[in-house]
Coordinates of C-alpha atoms in Angstrom, one line a residue:
M1 CA -0.2 0.2 -0.1
P2 CA 1.5 3.2 -1.0
S3 CA 2.5 5.5 1.1
P4 CA 0.1 8.9 2.0
Q5 CA 0.3 11.7 -0.4
W6 CA 0.7 15.4 1.1
Y7 CA -0.4 18.5 -0.5
D8 CA 0.3 22.0 0.6
P9 CA -2.0 24.1 -0.5
H10 CA -2.1 28.1 0.7
Y11 CA -4.1 29.2 -2.3
D12 CA -7.6 27.6 -3.3
E13 CA -7.0 25.1 -6.2
E14 CA -8.8 21.7 -5.3
S15 CA -8.3 20.0 -8.6
S16 CA -5.0 18.4 -8.2
R17 CA -6.2 17.1 -4.8
R18 CA -9.6 15.9 -6.5
R19 CA -7.5 14.1 -9.2
L20 CA -5.0 12.9 -6.8
I21 CA -7.9 10.8 -5.1
A22 CA -9.6 10.0 -8.2
S23 CA -6.1 8.4 -9.6
Q24 CA -6.8 5.7 -6.8
K25 CA -2.8 5.7 -6.8
Y26 CA -2.5 7.0 -3.4
S27 CA -4.2 5.0 -0.5
R28 CA -4.4 8.1 1.4
V29 CA -4.4 11.8 0.6
L30 CA -3.5 14.9 3.4
I31 CA -4.4 18.3 2.7
A32 CA -2.3 21.0 5.0
C33 CA -3.4 24.5 4.9
R34 CA -2.7 27.5 7.0
R35 CA -6.5 29.0 6.9
E36 CA -7.6 26.4 9.1
A37 CA -11.6 26.5 8.6
P38 CA -11.8 26.2 4.7
G39 CA -9.0 23.7 4.9
R40 CA -11.0 21.5 7.3
D41 CA -14.2 22.2 5.0
A42 CA -12.0 21.2 2.4
A43 CA -10.6 17.5 3.6
K44 CA -14.2 16.7 4.7
E45 CA -15.7 17.3 1.3
L46 CA -12.7 15.4 -0.2
G47 CA -12.5 12.5 2.6
C48 CA -9.0 13.3 3.2
D49 CA -6.8 14.4 6.4
F50 CA -6.4 17.6 7.4
V51 CA -3.5 19.1 8.8
H52 CA -2.7 23.1 10.1
L53 CA 0.7 24.1 8.0
D54 CA 2.1 27.7 7.7
V55 CA 5.1 27.5 5.9
S56 CA 6.0 31.1 6.4
D57 CA 6.1 30.1 10.6
G58 CA 9.1 27.8 11.6
R59 CA 7.6 26.5 14.4
S60 CA 4.6 25.3 12.1
V61 CA 7.0 23.8 9.9
S62 CA 9.2 21.9 12.6
S63 CA 6.4 20.9 14.6
L64 CA 5.0 19.3 11.3
P65 CA 6.3 15.8 11.7
E66 CA 5.5 15.1 15.2
R67 CA 1.9 16.0 14.5
L68 CA 1.6 13.9 11.3
K69 CA 2.8 10.9 13.9
T70 CA -0.3 11.7 15.7
L71 CA -2.6 11.1 12.4
G72 CA -0.7 7.8 12.2
V73 CA 1.9 8.8 9.2
S74 CA 5.1 7.9 9.2
K75 CA 6.3 7.7 5.2
L76 CA 5.0 9.9 2.8
S77 CA 5.5 8.6 -1.0
L78 CA 4.3 12.5 -2.7
L79 CA 4.8 15.8 -1.7
V80 CA 3.0 18.3 -3.5
N81 CA 4.1 21.9 -2.6
N82 CA 1.4 24.6 -3.5
A83 CA 2.2 27.0 -0.8
G84 CA 2.3 30.5 -2.5
V85 CA 1.6 34.4 -2.2
M86 CA 1.8 37.1 -4.8
F87 CA 1.8 40.9 -4.2
D88 CA 2.2 43.6 -6.5
G89 CA 4.3 46.7 -4.8
W90 CA 7.8 47.5 -4.1
S91 CA 8.9 47.3 -0.2
R92 CA 11.2 45.4 1.8
E93 CA 8.4 43.9 3.6
N94 CA 6.7 42.5 0.3
W95 CA 9.9 41.1 -0.8
E96 CA 10.2 39.1 2.6
N97 CA 6.8 37.9 2.3
H98 CA 7.3 36.5 -1.0
W99 CA 10.6 35.2 0.1
T100 CA 9.5 33.6 3.4
T101 CA 6.8 32.0 1.8
N102 CA 7.4 31.1 -1.6
V103 CA 10.8 29.9 -0.7
V104 CA 12.2 29.5 2.4
G105 CA 9.1 27.7 3.8
Q106 CA 9.0 25.2 1.0
V107 CA 13.3 24.7 1.7
E108 CA 12.5 24.0 5.1
L109 CA 9.2 22.1 4.5
V110 CA 11.3 19.8 2.5
N111 CA 14.2 19.7 4.6
N112 CA 12.1 18.7 7.4
L113 CA 9.9 16.1 5.6
K114 CA 13.2 14.3 4.1
S115 CA 13.6 11.9 6.6
H116 CA 9.9 10.8 6.3
L117 CA 10.1 10.3 2.8
D118 CA 9.3 7.0 1.2
T119 CA 11.7 5.3 -1.2
R120 CA 11.3 6.3 -4.7
A121 CA 9.4 9.3 -3.3
S122 CA 8.0 12.4 -5.8
I123 CA 8.4 16.1 -4.7
V124 CA 6.2 18.5 -7.0
N125 CA 7.0 22.3 -6.5
V126 CA 3.9 24.0 -8.1
S127 CA 6.1 27.1 -9.9
S128 CA 5.3 29.5 -12.4
G129 CA 6.0 30.4 -16.2
W130 CA 6.8 33.8 -14.7
G131 CA 9.6 32.6 -13.4
C132 CA 11.4 32.1 -16.7
K133 CA 14.8 34.2 -17.4
S134 CA 12.5 35.5 -20.5
E135 CA 9.7 36.8 -18.1
L136 CA 12.0 38.7 -15.6
S137 CA 12.1 42.5 -16.0
N138 CA 16.1 42.0 -14.8
P139 CA 17.3 38.7 -16.9
A140 CA 20.8 39.5 -15.1
I141 CA 18.8 38.3 -12.0
A142 CA 18.1 35.0 -13.0
D143 CA 21.8 34.5 -14.6
K144 CA 23.0 34.7 -11.1
V145 CA 20.3 32.7 -9.6
W146 CA 21.2 30.2 -12.0
A147 CA 24.9 30.7 -11.1
C148 CA 24.5 29.4 -7.7
G149 CA 25.7 26.1 -7.1
S150 CA 24.2 25.4 -3.8
I151 CA 21.1 25.6 -2.3
D152 CA 23.3 27.5 0.8
E153 CA 24.4 30.0 -2.0
L154 CA 20.8 30.0 -3.3
L155 CA 19.6 30.9 0.2
D156 CA 22.3 33.4 1.0
F157 CA 21.9 35.4 -2.3
G158 CA 18.3 35.7 -1.9
A159 CA 18.4 36.6 2.1
T160 CA 20.9 39.0 1.8
K161 CA 21.6 40.1 -1.8
V162 CA 18.9 39.8 -4.3
F163 CA 16.1 42.7 -3.1
A164 CA 18.8 45.5 -3.7
Q165 CA 19.2 44.6 -7.2
C166 CA 15.2 44.0 -8.2
E167 CA 13.7 47.0 -6.8
H168 CA 11.5 49.0 -8.9
S169 CA 12.0 46.9 -11.9
G170 CA 8.5 45.5 -13.1
Y171 CA 5.0 44.1 -12.6
M172 CA 4.8 41.4 -9.7
E173 CA 8.6 41.4 -10.1
Y174 CA 8.8 40.0 -6.6
Y175 CA 6.6 36.8 -7.4
K176 CA 8.3 36.4 -10.4
I177 CA 12.1 36.3 -8.5
S178 CA 10.5 34.2 -5.9
K179 CA 9.5 31.3 -8.4
C180 CA 12.7 31.8 -10.1
F181 CA 14.5 31.1 -7.1
M182 CA 12.4 28.0 -6.6
N183 CA 13.3 26.9 -9.9
R184 CA 16.8 26.5 -9.6
W185 CA 16.0 25.0 -5.7
T186 CA 14.5 22.7 -7.8
K187 CA 17.2 21.7 -10.2
L188 CA 19.7 21.7 -6.8
L189 CA 17.3 19.0 -5.1
H190 CA 17.3 17.0 -8.3
E191 CA 21.1 16.9 -9.0
K192 CA 22.6 17.2 -5.9
D193 CA 20.5 16.6 -3.0
A194 CA 22.5 13.2 -1.3
E195 CA 19.5 12.3 0.3
L196 CA 17.0 12.4 -1.8
N197 CA 19.5 10.9 -4.4
A198 CA 19.8 7.7 -2.3
L199 CA 16.1 7.4 -1.9
G200 CA 15.6 7.4 -5.7
A201 CA 13.5 10.2 -5.4
S202 CA 12.4 12.4 -7.9
V203 CA 11.8 16.2 -8.1
F204 CA 9.7 18.1 -10.5
A205 CA 8.6 21.7 -11.2
V206 CA 5.3 22.6 -12.9
C207 CA 3.3 25.4 -13.9
P208 CA -0.3 25.4 -13.8
G209 CA -0.6 28.2 -16.2
W210 CA -2.5 31.4 -15.6
C211 CA -6.0 29.8 -14.2
H212 CA -9.4 30.6 -13.3
T213 CA -8.5 30.8 -9.1
S214 CA -8.6 33.4 -6.3
M215 CA -4.6 33.9 -6.9
G216 CA -4.9 33.8 -10.8
D217 CA -7.7 35.9 -10.8
R218 CA -5.6 39.0 -9.5
A219 CA -2.6 38.4 -11.9
G220 CA -4.9 40.8 -14.3
G221 CA -8.5 40.0 -15.1
I222 CA -10.4 36.4 -15.3
S223 CA -8.7 33.7 -17.1
S224 CA -10.6 31.7 -19.3
R225 CA -8.3 28.4 -18.4
S226 CA -9.6 26.2 -15.6
A227 CA -8.2 25.3 -12.5
D228 CA -9.1 21.5 -13.9
A229 CA -6.7 22.0 -16.6
G230 CA -3.8 23.5 -14.8
A231 CA -3.8 20.8 -12.6
E232 CA -2.9 18.6 -15.6
S233 CA 0.5 19.7 -15.0
V234 CA 0.6 18.6 -11.6
M235 CA -0.7 15.1 -12.5
A236 CA 1.3 14.6 -15.2
A237 CA 4.3 15.1 -12.5
T238 CA 2.7 12.9 -9.7
L239 CA 2.1 10.3 -12.1
G240 CA 5.7 10.0 -13.8
Q241 CA 4.5 11.3 -17.1
V242 CA 7.3 13.7 -17.6
P243 CA 11.1 13.7 -16.8
A244 CA 12.7 14.0 -13.2
G245 CA 14.1 17.3 -12.8
S246 CA 12.1 19.3 -15.4
F247 CA 10.0 22.3 -15.5
T248 CA 6.8 21.5 -17.2
R249 CA 3.6 22.8 -18.3
D250 CA 0.9 20.5 -20.0
G251 CA 3.3 17.7 -20.2
K252 CA 5.8 20.1 -22.3
Q253 CA 9.1 21.6 -21.1
I254 CA 9.1 25.4 -20.4
G255 CA 12.0 27.9 -20.0
G256 CA 15.3 27.5 -21.7
K257 CA 17.7 24.4 -21.9
D258 CA 20.1 25.1 -18.9
I259 CA 18.0 28.1 -17.4
W260 CA 14.6 27.7 -16.8

């Protein structure tokens, strides 16, 4: 029997959850959400377990393994990182909000759950095509992000250097840059993480596209692309239909060859 699947939604896209349950590949699906009431409602509707999680809160992340034990969960076969925030406007506080939730929180979550991943587990990071070099107002930042040769170097660059280099550089630029970091982190996990490699784990980045969700609608009007269509990209990765270490949308590689 496969280990439970773990889904971490910080914005409201239930389609992936529904598709994972319908696939019957996973015996148990858990939902994590920082908004407890809607999270519990969604879990009840879908027949899943719920656990509270705020990836921007280090204590919430570090206490997660023990809280999972109370649910009888010791191993996970799939982790879908879907936490995310998106704001426009320029301030250090705004950058810190993006950095903490969209990057650092994801990194710490994976670090805390590594020892609880099953053999040949999968990690799917829900990113965005907006994180591609071609989408940044200052593409030189993408070059510097992708020049980072380790996760520690990547985190140091984001925490201490990038803010001064990206100020006032474009629409939703902080969001785009945070997703650029996520893409590079995904590639580093795939190529250089010894613990994950020893497990035979697979790591993916996916872009669901601009979808009609609460976050997507804030990006500039109402999209005609449904959340179900966006969920196809997540499902392609979870079902192993795209190569590990790839960045895909609708099952097709996006971004450049060497720098996404």
